[in-house]
């Protein structure tokens, strides 16, 4: 069904930080449970219940249910005592945790009663169709062409990234296999040229060779051949470990995974990328592919995909081609904020008008602060890359686990698929055995139901997810502005907060420093100690009044990219060279409520107070430890 | 908590095929929801709700909830109209679908409200501990030594299998890397000897080189080196496509994946395995590893793991070593039926006594029919292999997606792990970043909660899961005996059912044949047509009265292993050689109710009638088509 989408009120779509919508939650949940039970009862209604009233009155039945109830008491206690209160509207500024969409939770819970397995259409006709639909929705969100593109749900972003490298690896090797099986199709090409054919060119040749496809694939990288010839897989310097695992697992090898420096605002440096590609080309080493990151794990930054694409176009004229995979596990859904009511990418000069019409951003000044040309153009250019990882369980506000991958050209699917005979269901485009086209095998139909339901409720454009993305970005910028030069007075010292950089999206990194401090190690310790008091590390999970997370930017992963920031805080280059690390506090601004100025202001006062208290704990503990260490030891010994 | 386990009544642990336990389901579900909401409310109770009564009365809020309700109407309709009625107590004898455990469903649904991400302890302290506990429980079920073994939950069995090959691949390459980095530890060993070191020997050397571990790993297969030297990965002939994908994805290559014939009862032929290993050794080709299958996808058969282990011991004396991975995705939980109340593997001559004490098997004659020495010994020997895939979402009766892997020696974890500094939480053995030790990244804490809860309610021994396994096996043997020589009279013809082979577990394969028929193609068509009428293919999903699934045993995957069976049905070897394929009907007997003789007898009559009707449909349709084809065509043309 295509729904007439009403003006979406985000407050109606979450359980609420105090469970405000528990009435709606239970209503819909129980309705779905009852409808499931009705379905069970009315399948062959002449069949009687096998669990009889007498069974239910028996001692073993009662004992078993009481045993089960006891286990649930333990489960409930463990969950309540050992979980983080990320649900709070304004106190959790840490990890990627937050409320998830109520419709997704209910859909998952109740689709689970049917327990479809989307590995095969036969076992899950309903949810297999939903997964296919979700794949096409994600493609549309990337502005990939309908009918020519494809996508599916994965267990998580790492698996989606592995699959991206799997596509790239097998695609890159196909020309070498064609050369063996049908050399007339690549006549006159040198090995260098074979390894620099574009994805389009390769797929067009494969189209002409359907009867030789299996033979060609059998001689591609999947055979174990050519792996050492495929060249380098280039990733940003901040290299997320999932890309190291990818290189290891896919047999490309860590030796083939190379990092390209990021600049001082944590984007892959495209000039350095070009230099490195040319250096490698001069040594006859091809480029297997380049990974652009949309929403980096530690900073939420958006790589300049448009510049990557432009570089590829330039180098293609010189006979150099590389596959581009965009790791938008975190930021993928943010493309919805650039799509209008008809899913068209909004012209830059129409953005304000479209946002105003859809009530996106309560304060358009914050939008202006956020939206740069580069951010706009990077999202726009995502339509031109071969594949993209998008995690519904991150900015899709879907419960774990739900990752996804979308590919621009559905024909690439054959580069990794199994079985010679391609069986599709019901004359449509839905694989009978999805497991033959993806890494995973068995997979929950419930995940597809959850994502499908969320996408139906919140379309992947400005009327739905775009609005939620706007709320998240606006909340992030409120927090960012709140932090800027915020001062705390603790034990006679002045402590100031310094955000790292203007966020491209909704992640705010920052540090505290003591006025006049020029010792970088001391600052790192201050921030680490502050994190300890503002997290699960020290003190109680549940009574903490402010939560944050932390990370280290150190030379092995970041090179000197943090230097500019560190210098802006008054540290010398010598100090940076000595310490080679800066400890950063990190906030993913995911709360769907904190964009509201009233809500934010209320919490701003509360978290300012909580920060003050946590800083005081740091300093008190410090003083006690430093001034009284001997005394304490003496006491203890008596 | 350690619970005093009462006499478990399986009927108390499922929703019921007519929703008989929906009262208990709702009671526990709502209690858990309420306790979650209480947790939200009481975190900083001074914080006010952000969704106010006025918000909830607004038009946009009402419109949004009504929109959501409309989407749920569509979801409910789709699920009810496009799902299979596997919940029936006795009419579904097809795919691996059935009721799942009510405690697992409720635990998943409610843990999802907290939405922990088990990739990192920091984001999910409670459910990370549960996953660690589940891993140890699975190890204990394999009789791996406590404290020395490890396991974790995976997205599914394919991922677990990939991880098994990842372990094997990296382990196999370590000696080559040690030779480069610390040659004194493998002094005097030839390359052949390096590639035939046992897992224990390699791990003992690695233990002595902690400071060189990273350097050694950097030169292992993860670097991309050595991949072509590691030898063959041997799998059973019936090669599940997940093993082809594994070879492709892990860079070992399909050329290195070799199939070993299965015998006429569908077990890997260990004699042929030995012959092939010796042939390869004679050519200086090492064996990367051997896969034994416990619960084959199409037959549920149990490979003779004890013979594989014995062969390895024999060959080790000749300097040949291979890694063994057991793919017990399907059958892993069945090991619980061999563990007594104290989790000890039951002596063969004590089995009847232990089963009687725990009310396992209503009819011990069926147990006798099932339990052979080979099945017993195969399960026993699982404790001696390096790694094993076990899927909670198959015989664990846990909702999708929940696979798992267990490794015998926790030290193997370092062969695939990332990061030089190994950080563990709370002084315990729980990784701070689980994602650094496994393939996946983000993963649902809810899955861990579901499996943990199920394992707490049903211990992994004869008092819990063992009993459920017994019910499933008993149900399978009732169906097997029901089918044996069952005759149907249709249109003057006699149709007889013939089971394929005595099941090792709970899967029953069978065919129908027309008396006197010697045309194998005709029999294949009969069974395929019967499947069409007994599945989603023809007619309605919901009104079908009997469900089955089907598969083809064809020469490319099965060689001549089906020949003996085909000949027993009266077909000649010539006929087999002509057709090279037999279409098989396949029943996974998962119903937790059908083991009960009263329930089974009730349904036996019903499904006999439904089979009769579906056979009649086949023959009626056949007759119409064959007798009247010309007439129909003539009608259509007029």
XYZ file of N, CA, C and O in Angstrom, chain A residues 282-346:
260
model
N 52.492 4.017 -10.865
C 53.847 4.087 -11.419
C 54.598 2.783 -11.166
O 55.505 2.416 -11.915
N 54.203 2.086 -10.094
C 54.813 0.779 -9.797
C 53.990 -0.370 -10.365
O 54.174 -1.520 -9.969
N 53.022 -0.024 -11.217
C 52.157 -1.060 -11.801
C 51.301 -1.794 -10.773
O 50.964 -2.967 -10.959
N 50.992 -1.128 -9.691
C 50.110 -1.740 -8.688
C 48.719 -1.135 -8.842
O 48.548 0.083 -8.705
N 47.727 -1.960 -9.172
C 46.383 -1.407 -9.370
C 45.721 -1.039 -8.041
O 46.208 -1.389 -6.968
N 44.607 -0.362 -8.173
C 43.801 -0.018 -6.990
C 42.555 -0.889 -7.029
O 41.696 -0.719 -7.886
N 42.475 -1.805 -6.074
C 41.296 -2.661 -5.972
C 40.061 -1.806 -5.689
O 39.008 -1.996 -6.292
N 40.224 -0.861 -4.800
C 39.102 0.020 -4.503
C 39.450 1.044 -3.444
O 40.496 0.965 -2.807
N 38.535 1.998 -3.299
C 38.698 3.051 -2.303
C 37.427 3.082 -1.447
O 36.320 2.984 -1.975
N 37.621 3.183 -0.149
C 36.480 3.270 0.772
C 36.301 4.710 1.223
O 37.228 5.301 1.786
N 35.132 5.254 0.973
C 34.776 6.543 1.552
C 33.861 6.307 2.731
O 33.024 5.404 2.693
N 34.024 7.092 3.773
C 33.219 6.892 4.969
C 32.218 8.043 5.128
O 32.602 9.209 5.090
N 30.968 7.671 5.248
C 29.929 8.674 5.485
C 29.418 8.479 6.907
O 28.587 7.617 7.176
N 29.993 9.271 7.802
C 29.708 9.120 9.218
C 30.792 8.286 9.867
O 30.595 7.115 10.173
N 31.959 8.916 10.090
C 33.060 8.148 10.676
C 32.715 7.791 12.119
O 32.001 8.523 12.810
N 33.216 6.638 12.552
C 32.844 6.081 13.859
C 33.140 7.028 15.008
O 32.382 7.118 15.958
N 34.265 7.726 14.927
C 34.670 8.526 16.076
C 34.281 9.993 15.969
O 34.234 10.694 16.978
N 34.029 10.454 14.731
C 33.752 11.888 14.575
C 32.448 12.165 13.841
O 31.981 13.306 13.823
N 31.875 11.131 13.225
C 30.666 11.344 12.434
C 30.912 12.159 11.179
O 29.974 12.667 10.562
N 32.168 12.273 10.744
C 32.461 13.115 9.572
C 32.066 12.416 8.262
O 31.967 11.191 8.202
N 31.862 13.255 7.259
C 31.398 12.777 5.951
C 32.533 12.965 4.949
O 32.877 14.103 4.605
N 33.107 11.858 4.484
C 34.169 11.973 3.475
C 33.638 12.653 2.217
O 32.444 12.576 1.910
N 34.547 13.291 1.508
C 34.147 14.060 0.324
C 33.984 13.132 -0.872
O 34.831 13.085 -1.765
N 32.862 12.430 -0.864
C 32.595 11.415 -1.897
C 32.619 12.052 -3.290
O 33.105 11.444 -4.250
N 32.115 13.267 -3.391
C 32.095 13.943 -4.696
C 33.508 14.120 -5.244
O 33.741 14.002 -6.435
N 34.446 14.386 -4.364
C 35.823 14.564 -4.829
C 36.441 13.223 -5.219
O 37.249 13.147 -6.143
N 36.073 12.181 -4.503
C 36.527 10.832 -4.835
C 36.026 10.425 -6.231
O 36.768 9.871 -7.040
N 34.737 10.695 -6.454
C 34.130 10.350 -7.740
C 34.781 11.170 -8.859
O 35.093 10.642 -9.930
N 35.009 12.448 -8.583
C 35.633 13.312 -9.595
C 37.057 12.847 -9.898
O 37.486 12.826 -11.055
N 37.764 12.438 -8.842
C 39.118 11.934 -9.043
C 39.089 10.689 -9.923
O 39.919 10.525 -10.830
N 38.128 9.833 -9.676
C 38.031 8.613 -10.487
C 37.780 8.967 -11.947
O 38.394 8.394 -12.843
N 36.896 9.937 -12.170
C 36.624 10.320 -13.563
C 37.888 10.847 -14.241
O 38.164 10.525 -15.396
N 38.642 11.626 -13.477
C 39.874 12.169 -14.033
C 40.867 11.059 -14.360
O 41.435 11.004 -15.449
N 41.028 10.125 -13.417
C 42.036 9.073 -13.602
C 41.621 8.048 -14.658
O 42.466 7.429 -15.296
N 40.303 7.888 -14.834
C 39.839 6.956 -15.865
C 40.385 7.351 -17.226
O 40.704 6.507 -18.060
N 40.495 8.666 -17.422
C 41.029 9.140 -18.705
C 42.483 8.750 -18.867
O 43.014 8.754 -19.974
N 43.120 8.426 -17.744
C 44.519 8.001 -17.806
C 44.629 6.488 -17.661
O 45.712 5.948 -17.406
N 43.497 5.817 -17.758
C 43.543 4.351 -17.732
C 43.592 3.739 -16.341
O 43.945 2.571 -16.186
N 43.246 4.539 -15.336
C 43.250 3.996 -13.962
C 41.808 3.960 -13.458
O 41.097 4.971 -13.506
N 41.381 2.805 -12.980
C 40.021 2.693 -12.457
C 40.045 2.052 -11.078
O 40.828 1.148 -10.811
N 39.187 2.544 -10.203
C 39.025 1.868 -8.910
C 37.550 1.819 -8.534
O 36.778 2.708 -8.870
N 37.201 0.737 -7.879
C 35.864 0.524 -7.319
C 35.717 1.479 -6.125
O 36.677 1.714 -5.395
N 34.538 2.039 -5.932
C 34.311 2.837 -4.717
C 33.208 2.200 -3.882
O 32.103 1.942 -4.378
N 33.538 1.903 -2.644
C 32.517 1.467 -1.680
C 32.376 2.563 -0.640
O 33.367 3.038 -0.084
N 31.148 2.947 -0.365
C 30.927 3.937 0.690
C 30.444 3.228 1.941
O 29.443 2.508 1.920
N 31.195 3.396 2.999
C 30.804 2.854 4.290
C 29.954 3.914 4.995
O 30.460 4.766 5.717
N 28.664 3.833 4.722
C 27.721 4.762 5.350
C 26.906 4.020 6.397
O 25.731 4.282 6.599
N 27.578 3.064 7.057
C 26.899 2.307 8.123
C 26.238 3.294 9.080
O 25.065 3.162 9.425
N 26.994 4.307 9.453
C 26.442 5.284 10.388
C 25.568 6.319 9.682
O 24.430 6.537 10.064
N 26.091 6.944 8.634
C 25.423 8.119 8.080
C 24.462 7.877 6.930
O 23.875 8.823 6.407
N 24.282 6.626 6.518
C 23.497 6.363 5.319
C 22.094 6.957 5.323
O 21.659 7.569 4.342
N 21.400 6.788 6.439
C 20.020 7.300 6.494
C 19.950 8.814 6.367
O 18.887 9.370 6.077
N 21.071 9.486 6.619
C 21.043 10.946 6.555
C 20.778 11.435 5.134
O 20.404 12.590 4.929
N 20.928 10.546 4.144
C 20.612 10.990 2.788
C 19.129 11.339 2.655
O 18.736 12.091 1.752
N 18.298 10.808 3.564
C 16.856 11.104 3.518
C 16.563 12.588 3.699
O 15.519 13.074 3.252
N 17.474 13.296 4.321
C 17.210 14.728 4.563
C 17.455 15.554 3.296
O 17.157 16.751 3.255
N 17.983 14.897 2.273
C 18.213 15.599 1.003
C 17.203 15.220 -0.068
O 17.327 15.623 -1.211
N 16.229 14.402 0.292
C 15.241 13.967 -0.691
C 13.895 14.622 -0.403
O 13.416 14.594 0.728
N 13.300 15.181 -1.444
C 12.033 15.873 -1.241
C 10.866 14.880 -1.153
O 11.077 13.659 -1.146
N 9.659 15.410 -1.106
C 8.470 14.573 -0.930
C 8.346 13.526 -2.033
O 7.671 12.509 -1.857
N 8.979 13.767 -3.176
C 8.930 12.804 -4.285
C 10.240 12.041 -4.447
O 10.510 11.477 -5.510
N 11.046 12.059 -3.412
C 12.305 11.316 -3.386
C 13.353 11.845 -4.352
O 14.321 11.140 -4.672
N 13.188 13.075 -4.809
C 14.218 13.675 -5.656
C 15.225 14.433 -4.794
O 14.852 15.051 -3.795
N 16.483 14.365 -5.204
C 17.529 15.083 -4.474
C 17.242 16.584 -4.585
O 17.090 17.123 -5.683
N 17.156 17.250 -3.462
C 16.706 18.649 -3.444
C 17.808 19.574 -3.963
O 18.961 19.443 -3.554
